[in-house]
Tab-separated table of C-alpha atoms in Angstrom:
chain	number	residue	atom	x	y	z
A	1	UNK	CA	-36.259	5.279	-0.800
A	2	UNK	CA	-32.713	4.217	-1.548
A	3	UNK	CA	-32.065	0.690	-2.716
A	4	UNK	CA	-29.939	-0.217	0.283
A	5	UNK	CA	-28.823	1.237	3.618
A	6	UNK	CA	-25.283	1.924	2.468
A	7	UNK	CA	-26.670	4.166	-0.286
A	8	UNK	CA	-28.679	5.998	2.377
A	9	UNK	CA	-25.511	6.513	4.433
A	10	UNK	CA	-23.585	7.693	1.341
A	11	UNK	CA	-26.242	10.297	0.620
A	12	UNK	CA	-26.324	11.678	4.172
A	13	UNK	CA	-22.507	11.682	4.391
A	14	UNK	CA	-22.303	13.576	1.134
A	15	UNK	CA	-24.481	16.272	2.723
A	16	UNK	CA	-21.898	16.539	5.510
A	17	UNK	CA	-19.116	17.036	2.965
A	18	UNK	CA	-21.128	19.625	1.063
A	19	UNK	CA	-21.825	21.517	4.308
A	20	UNK	CA	-18.186	22.631	4.247
A	21	UNK	CA	-17.092	20.416	7.143
A	22	UNK	CA	-13.436	20.014	8.022
A	23	UNK	CA	-14.121	16.961	10.138
A	24	UNK	CA	-16.721	14.215	9.790
A	25	UNK	CA	-17.266	11.196	11.997
A	26	UNK	CA	-19.201	8.204	10.716
A	27	UNK	CA	-20.139	5.378	13.001
A	28	UNK	CA	-21.830	2.181	11.755
A	29	UNK	CA	-22.643	-0.223	14.553
A	30	UNK	CA	-24.374	-3.423	13.532
A	31	UNK	CA	-25.965	-5.979	15.839
A	32	UNK	CA	-28.185	-8.976	15.164
A	33	UNK	CA	-31.232	-6.921	14.280
A	34	UNK	CA	-30.161	-3.286	14.222
A	35	UNK	CA	-27.840	-0.963	12.344
A	36	UNK	CA	-27.092	2.244	14.215
A	37	UNK	CA	-25.484	4.965	12.163
A	38	UNK	CA	-24.257	8.384	13.262
A	39	UNK	CA	-22.915	11.019	10.888
A	40	UNK	CA	-21.463	13.945	12.780
A	41	UNK	CA	-19.963	16.967	11.034
A	42	UNK	CA	-18.659	20.400	11.960
A	43	UNK	CA	-20.065	22.070	8.853
A	44	UNK	CA	-22.340	25.055	8.564
A	45	UNK	CA	-25.348	23.458	10.296
A	46	UNK	CA	-28.988	24.470	9.883
A	47	UNK	CA	-31.449	26.669	11.736
A	48	UNK	CA	-34.585	24.943	13.097
A	49	UNK	CA	-36.558	26.545	10.256
A	50	UNK	CA	-34.184	25.246	7.573
A	51	UNK	CA	-34.177	21.785	9.144
A	52	UNK	CA	-37.973	21.741	9.134
A	53	UNK	CA	-37.914	22.614	5.448
A	54	UNK	CA	-35.208	20.046	4.662
A	55	UNK	CA	-37.585	17.367	5.914
A	56	UNK	CA	-39.952	18.360	3.116
A	57	UNK	CA	-39.175	16.683	-0.218
A	58	UNK	CA	-40.432	19.756	-2.045
A	59	UNK	CA	-37.759	21.969	-0.550
A	60	UNK	CA	-34.178	22.605	-1.579
A	61	UNK	CA	-31.959	25.552	-0.672
A	62	UNK	CA	-31.881	26.457	-4.358
A	63	UNK	CA	-28.140	27.029	-4.351
A	64	UNK	CA	-26.962	23.957	-6.186
A	65	UNK	CA	-29.757	24.065	-8.718
A	66	UNK	CA	-31.529	27.422	-8.678
A	67	UNK	CA	-34.640	26.193	-10.477
A	68	UNK	CA	-34.908	22.831	-8.830
A	69	UNK	CA	-37.941	22.231	-6.641
A	70	UNK	CA	-37.051	19.052	-4.797
A	71	UNK	CA	-34.477	17.843	-2.287
A	72	UNK	CA	-34.829	14.169	-1.482
A	73	UNK	CA	-31.877	13.186	0.708
A	74	UNK	CA	-33.352	13.717	4.171
A	75	UNK	CA	-36.935	12.843	3.075
A	76	UNK	CA	-35.615	9.458	1.874
A	77	UNK	CA	-34.132	8.872	5.326
A	78	UNK	CA	-37.377	9.816	7.063
A	79	UNK	CA	-39.404	7.630	4.708
A	80	UNK	CA	-37.120	4.644	5.229
A	81	UNK	CA	-36.996	4.992	9.013
A	82	UNK	CA	-40.720	5.568	9.425
A	83	UNK	CA	-41.832	2.782	7.126
A	84	UNK	CA	-39.559	0.159	8.618
A	85	UNK	CA	-39.863	0.711	12.343
A	86	UNK	CA	-36.579	2.619	12.463
A	87	UNK	CA	-35.583	5.897	14.072
A	88	UNK	CA	-33.990	9.088	12.840
A	89	UNK	CA	-32.854	12.280	14.519
A	90	UNK	CA	-31.027	15.402	13.397
A	91	UNK	CA	-29.290	17.721	15.859
A	92	UNK	CA	-28.092	20.916	14.257
A	93	UNK	CA	-27.525	24.628	14.747
A	94	UNK	CA	-26.070	27.257	12.419
A	95	UNK	CA	-22.273	27.239	12.702
A	96	UNK	CA	-22.347	24.298	15.102
A	97	UNK	CA	-22.426	21.402	12.664
A	98	UNK	CA	-24.959	18.632	12.258
A	99	UNK	CA	-25.382	15.187	13.771
A	100	UNK	CA	-27.647	12.736	11.973
A	101	UNK	CA	-28.621	9.576	13.829
A	102	UNK	CA	-30.265	6.709	11.976
A	103	UNK	CA	-31.334	3.420	13.498
A	104	UNK	CA	-32.551	0.750	11.146
A	105	UNK	CA	-34.466	-2.296	12.261
A	106	UNK	CA	-32.851	-5.185	10.406
A	107	UNK	CA	-35.573	-7.546	11.609
A	108	UNK	CA	-38.266	-5.619	9.773
A	109	UNK	CA	-39.050	-7.239	6.455
A	110	UNK	CA	-39.412	-3.856	4.733
A	111	UNK	CA	-35.984	-2.557	5.743
A	112	UNK	CA	-33.773	-2.305	2.637
A	113	UNK	CA	-30.775	-4.663	2.477
A	114	UNK	CA	-27.552	-3.494	4.147
A	115	UNK	CA	-25.553	-3.015	0.958
A	116	UNK	CA	-21.800	-3.054	0.651
A	117	UNK	CA	-19.813	-1.333	3.387
A	118	UNK	CA	-16.427	-1.668	1.665
A	119	UNK	CA	-17.675	0.181	-1.400
A	120	UNK	CA	-19.490	2.721	0.754
A	121	UNK	CA	-16.369	3.617	2.728
A	122	UNK	CA	-14.210	3.851	-0.414
A	123	UNK	CA	-16.836	6.029	-2.023
A	124	UNK	CA	-17.202	8.534	0.819
A	125	UNK	CA	-13.482	8.649	1.630
A	126	UNK	CA	-12.755	9.653	-1.961
A	127	UNK	CA	-15.373	12.384	-2.177
A	128	UNK	CA	-13.658	15.569	-3.344
A	129	UNK	CA	-12.489	17.991	-0.657
A	130	UNK	CA	-9.873	18.395	2.050
A	131	UNK	CA	-11.996	17.312	5.030
A	132	UNK	CA	-10.824	14.714	7.507
A	133	UNK	CA	-13.047	11.734	8.299
A	134	UNK	CA	-13.076	9.114	11.013
A	135	UNK	CA	-14.992	5.933	10.309
A	136	UNK	CA	-15.846	3.442	13.014
A	137	UNK	CA	-17.357	0.165	11.853
A	138	UNK	CA	-18.525	-2.492	14.220
A	139	UNK	CA	-20.466	-5.699	13.638
A	140	UNK	CA	-21.063	-7.604	16.859
A	141	UNK	CA	-22.465	-10.640	15.048
A	142	UNK	CA	-19.036	-11.469	13.606
A	143	UNK	CA	-16.905	-9.751	16.220
A	144	UNK	CA	-15.734	-7.096	13.759
A	145	UNK	CA	-14.473	-3.719	14.983
A	146	UNK	CA	-12.202	-1.371	13.045
A	147	UNK	CA	-11.490	2.296	12.491
A	148	UNK	CA	-10.327	4.204	9.442
A	149	UNK	CA	-8.992	7.758	9.261
A	150	UNK	CA	-9.094	9.675	5.980
A	151	UNK	CA	-6.002	11.851	6.455
A	152	UNK	CA	-3.919	8.878	7.510
A	153	UNK	CA	-4.989	6.875	4.437
A	154	UNK	CA	-4.462	9.844	2.179
A	155	UNK	CA	-0.931	10.183	3.498
A	156	UNK	CA	-0.234	6.478	2.978
A	157	UNK	CA	-1.518	6.772	-0.600
A	158	UNK	CA	0.810	9.664	-1.371
A	159	UNK	CA	-1.890	12.318	-1.062
A	160	UNK	CA	-3.794	10.877	-3.972
A	161	UNK	CA	-7.387	9.649	-3.842
A	162	UNK	CA	-8.247	10.439	-7.443
A	163	UNK	CA	-6.229	8.029	-9.527
A	164	UNK	CA	-7.968	4.738	-10.141
A	165	UNK	CA	-4.768	3.032	-8.976
A	166	UNK	CA	-5.096	4.565	-5.503
A	167	UNK	CA	-8.775	3.681	-5.293
A	168	UNK	CA	-8.066	0.059	-6.208
A	169	UNK	CA	-5.543	-0.130	-3.348
A	170	UNK	CA	-7.969	1.637	-1.031
A	171	UNK	CA	-10.680	-0.864	-1.937
A	172	UNK	CA	-8.327	-3.752	-1.120
A	173	UNK	CA	-7.332	-2.197	2.188
A	174	UNK	CA	-10.926	-1.606	3.323
A	175	UNK	CA	-11.928	-5.066	2.101
A	176	UNK	CA	-9.187	-6.547	4.298
A	177	UNK	CA	-10.657	-4.709	7.300
A	178	UNK	CA	-14.276	-5.583	6.517
A	179	UNK	CA	-13.542	-9.263	5.790
A	180	UNK	CA	-10.391	-10.077	7.771
B	1	UNK	CA	-3.638	-5.645	5.351
B	2	UNK	CA	-1.920	-3.117	7.605
B	3	UNK	CA	-1.327	0.544	6.774
B	4	UNK	CA	2.370	-0.291	6.362
B	5	UNK	CA	1.551	-2.959	3.801
B	6	UNK	CA	-0.698	-0.492	2.019
B	7	UNK	CA	2.128	2.044	1.970
B	8	UNK	CA	4.441	-0.538	0.428
B	9	UNK	CA	1.918	-1.410	-2.282
B	10	UNK	CA	1.542	2.278	-3.033
B	11	UNK	CA	5.310	2.604	-3.260
B	12	UNK	CA	5.416	-0.141	-5.875
B	13	UNK	CA	3.085	1.822	-8.135
B	14	UNK	CA	4.792	3.859	-10.788
B	15	UNK	CA	5.559	7.272	-9.351
B	16	UNK	CA	2.586	7.407	-11.519
B	17	UNK	CA	0.180	10.002	-12.551
B	18	UNK	CA	2.495	12.962	-12.658
B	19	UNK	CA	-0.982	14.218	-13.244
B	20	UNK	CA	-0.312	17.557	-11.608
B	21	UNK	CA	2.094	18.512	-14.401
B	22	UNK	CA	0.235	16.751	-17.170
B	23	UNK	CA	-3.023	18.562	-16.518
B	24	UNK	CA	-5.208	18.169	-19.564
B	25	UNK	CA	-3.523	14.925	-20.536
B	26	UNK	CA	-5.208	12.649	-18.042
B	27	UNK	CA	-8.302	10.630	-18.751
B	28	UNK	CA	-11.051	11.590	-16.344
B	29	UNK	CA	-14.251	9.723	-15.547
B	30	UNK	CA	-16.622	11.709	-13.355
B	31	UNK	CA	-19.636	9.973	-11.860
B	32	UNK	CA	-22.633	11.964	-10.583
B	33	UNK	CA	-23.272	10.846	-7.009
B	34	UNK	CA	-26.103	13.113	-5.886
B	35	UNK	CA	-29.251	11.700	-4.297
B	36	UNK	CA	-30.613	11.070	-7.799
B	37	UNK	CA	-27.467	9.293	-8.968
B	38	UNK	CA	-27.234	7.127	-5.863
B	39	UNK	CA	-30.916	6.203	-6.119
B	40	UNK	CA	-30.376	5.118	-9.722
B	41	UNK	CA	-27.416	2.882	-8.937
B	42	UNK	CA	-24.419	5.205	-9.371
B	43	UNK	CA	-22.497	3.263	-6.771
B	44	UNK	CA	-22.642	0.131	-8.911
B	45	UNK	CA	-21.552	2.247	-11.863
B	46	UNK	CA	-18.578	3.575	-9.885
B	47	UNK	CA	-17.658	0.048	-8.775
B	48	UNK	CA	-17.964	-1.231	-12.351
B	49	UNK	CA	-15.614	1.472	-13.650
B	50	UNK	CA	-13.041	0.651	-10.990
B	51	UNK	CA	-13.227	-3.074	-11.737
B	52	UNK	CA	-13.002	-2.567	-15.480
B	53	UNK	CA	-10.126	-0.073	-15.187
B	54	UNK	CA	-8.210	-2.605	-13.104
B	55	UNK	CA	-8.930	-5.482	-15.473
B	56	UNK	CA	-7.837	-3.506	-18.517
B	57	UNK	CA	-4.653	-2.304	-16.807
B	58	UNK	CA	-5.603	1.365	-17.052
B	59	UNK	CA	-5.288	2.196	-13.359
B	60	UNK	CA	-2.332	4.525	-13.756
B	61	UNK	CA	-3.914	6.481	-16.563
B	62	UNK	CA	-7.406	7.220	-15.317
B	63	UNK	CA	-8.709	9.552	-12.656
B	64	UNK	CA	-12.020	8.430	-11.243
B	65	UNK	CA	-13.886	11.305	-9.644
B	66	UNK	CA	-17.238	11.832	-8.022
B	67	UNK	CA	-19.399	14.878	-8.242
B	68	UNK	CA	-22.876	15.838	-7.082
B	69	UNK	CA	-25.946	16.026	-9.270
B	70	UNK	CA	-25.139	17.242	-12.800
B	71	UNK	CA	-28.691	18.454	-13.359
B	72	UNK	CA	-29.731	15.492	-15.487
B	73	UNK	CA	-31.686	13.538	-12.905
B	74	UNK	CA	-33.968	11.912	-15.487
B	75	UNK	CA	-30.943	10.189	-17.033
B	76	UNK	CA	-29.066	9.006	-13.960
B	77	UNK	CA	-26.591	7.553	-13.469
B	78	UNK	CA	-24.763	10.190	-15.477
B	79	UNK	CA	-21.054	10.122	-16.193
B	80	UNK	CA	-18.802	12.736	-17.746
B	81	UNK	CA	-15.886	11.352	-19.728
B	82	UNK	CA	-12.899	13.518	-20.567
B	83	UNK	CA	-10.287	12.014	-22.856
B	84	UNK	CA	-7.508	14.281	-24.177
B	85	UNK	CA	-8.079	15.272	-27.799
B	86	UNK	CA	-11.659	14.058	-27.756
B	87	UNK	CA	-14.844	16.022	-27.072
B	88	UNK	CA	-15.964	16.093	-23.430
B	89	UNK	CA	-19.207	14.194	-23.205
B	90	UNK	CA	-21.846	13.286	-20.672
B	91	UNK	CA	-23.380	9.857	-20.935
B	92	UNK	CA	-26.753	9.018	-19.410
B	93	UNK	CA	-28.213	5.809	-17.980
B	94	UNK	CA	-24.768	4.392	-17.328
B	95	UNK	CA	-25.250	1.053	-15.603
B	96	UNK	CA	-22.443	-1.456	-15.035
B	97	UNK	CA	-22.787	-2.842	-18.567
B	98	UNK	CA	-22.553	0.602	-20.149
B	99	UNK	CA	-19.583	1.445	-17.913
B	100	UNK	CA	-17.757	-1.543	-19.404
B	101	UNK	CA	-18.668	-0.358	-22.893
B	102	UNK	CA	-17.366	3.141	-22.160
B	103	UNK	CA	-14.010	1.724	-21.082
B	104	UNK	CA	-13.758	-0.549	-24.108
B	105	UNK	CA	-15.076	1.757	-26.820
B	106	UNK	CA	-14.452	5.303	-25.606
B	107	UNK	CA	-11.356	5.055	-23.412
B	108	UNK	CA	-9.551	2.300	-25.296
B	109	UNK	CA	-11.143	2.472	-28.751
B	110	UNK	CA	-11.391	6.295	-28.874
B	111	UNK	CA	-14.931	6.042	-30.265
B	112	UNK	CA	-17.864	7.960	-28.807
B	113	UNK	CA	-20.943	5.974	-27.845
B	114	UNK	CA	-23.203	8.223	-29.871
B	115	UNK	CA	-26.549	6.915	-28.748
B	116	UNK	CA	-25.834	7.349	-25.070
B	117	UNK	CA	-24.585	10.930	-25.168
B	118	UNK	CA	-26.957	13.426	-23.639
B	119	UNK	CA	-26.924	17.143	-24.144
B	120	UNK	CA	-25.720	19.325	-21.364
B	121	UNK	CA	-28.576	20.726	-19.287
B	122	UNK	CA	-29.649	24.335	-19.273
B	123	UNK	CA	-26.998	26.453	-17.549
B	124	UNK	CA	-29.348	27.488	-14.740
B	125	UNK	CA	-29.482	24.029	-13.243
B	126	UNK	CA	-25.830	23.090	-13.673
B	127	UNK	CA	-23.910	22.701	-10.422
B	128	UNK	CA	-21.071	24.897	-11.720
């Protein structure tokens, strides 16, 4: 499984970007002993058969790497959720996008650590592509609740997410939201 | 920080990176962030590059990009480094310490880190 939950979220969100989505919504709601994450995209979606196969680590669509025999993103999620008393669900249909729901039990000793949300958000906002993304982050234990929109930030940063200078500013901005 | 404050900070940056018209002249660092990269710690690598670039004052000269799996999963995290007038190379097993070395020796010192270069994979498993 991934080393921390933020890495898990990065992996699943990257799938949404690679599915050709124009809009992605990521919600991360944290309470005392749970982290509820939803990644909703309007990308190409999957048929029930493809979804079934995607749950199998020894399946990949063969497009990115024609001779590759494994695809571990979704299997990692299933493994993590099942081994740590969590929950996962994927709603999808061809042409209708995909919604991945992940609930992690933070009270379970085997649940990976949370990881770093600031870095996670910077990382997924700066993934290549022209998609828009809405992020909603909430942590009820410290009364934290903020939203970030990719297009808005991109506009503020002069349309540039690729220069290190922009990413340093982006990091500082997200940090100021995460730790006000 | 508000969005307005962010906009101001951005405005203070040099009109910077006229990268669009200096294509081929910009330093690029491309980190593989597929499942394999992430599982091997690519996020820490990405963070380390950003920190080191800031500390060395290179922010206006470097583009930091992410890509999916480069087909070298056994050597993750993998990083492609493109410096004008130097060979394009892919480095393997780039942890935070190696990221610092790449900035110091390759980007600033213009020296390749010979022992960490890995060959490109067979064309059939490359993402492009």
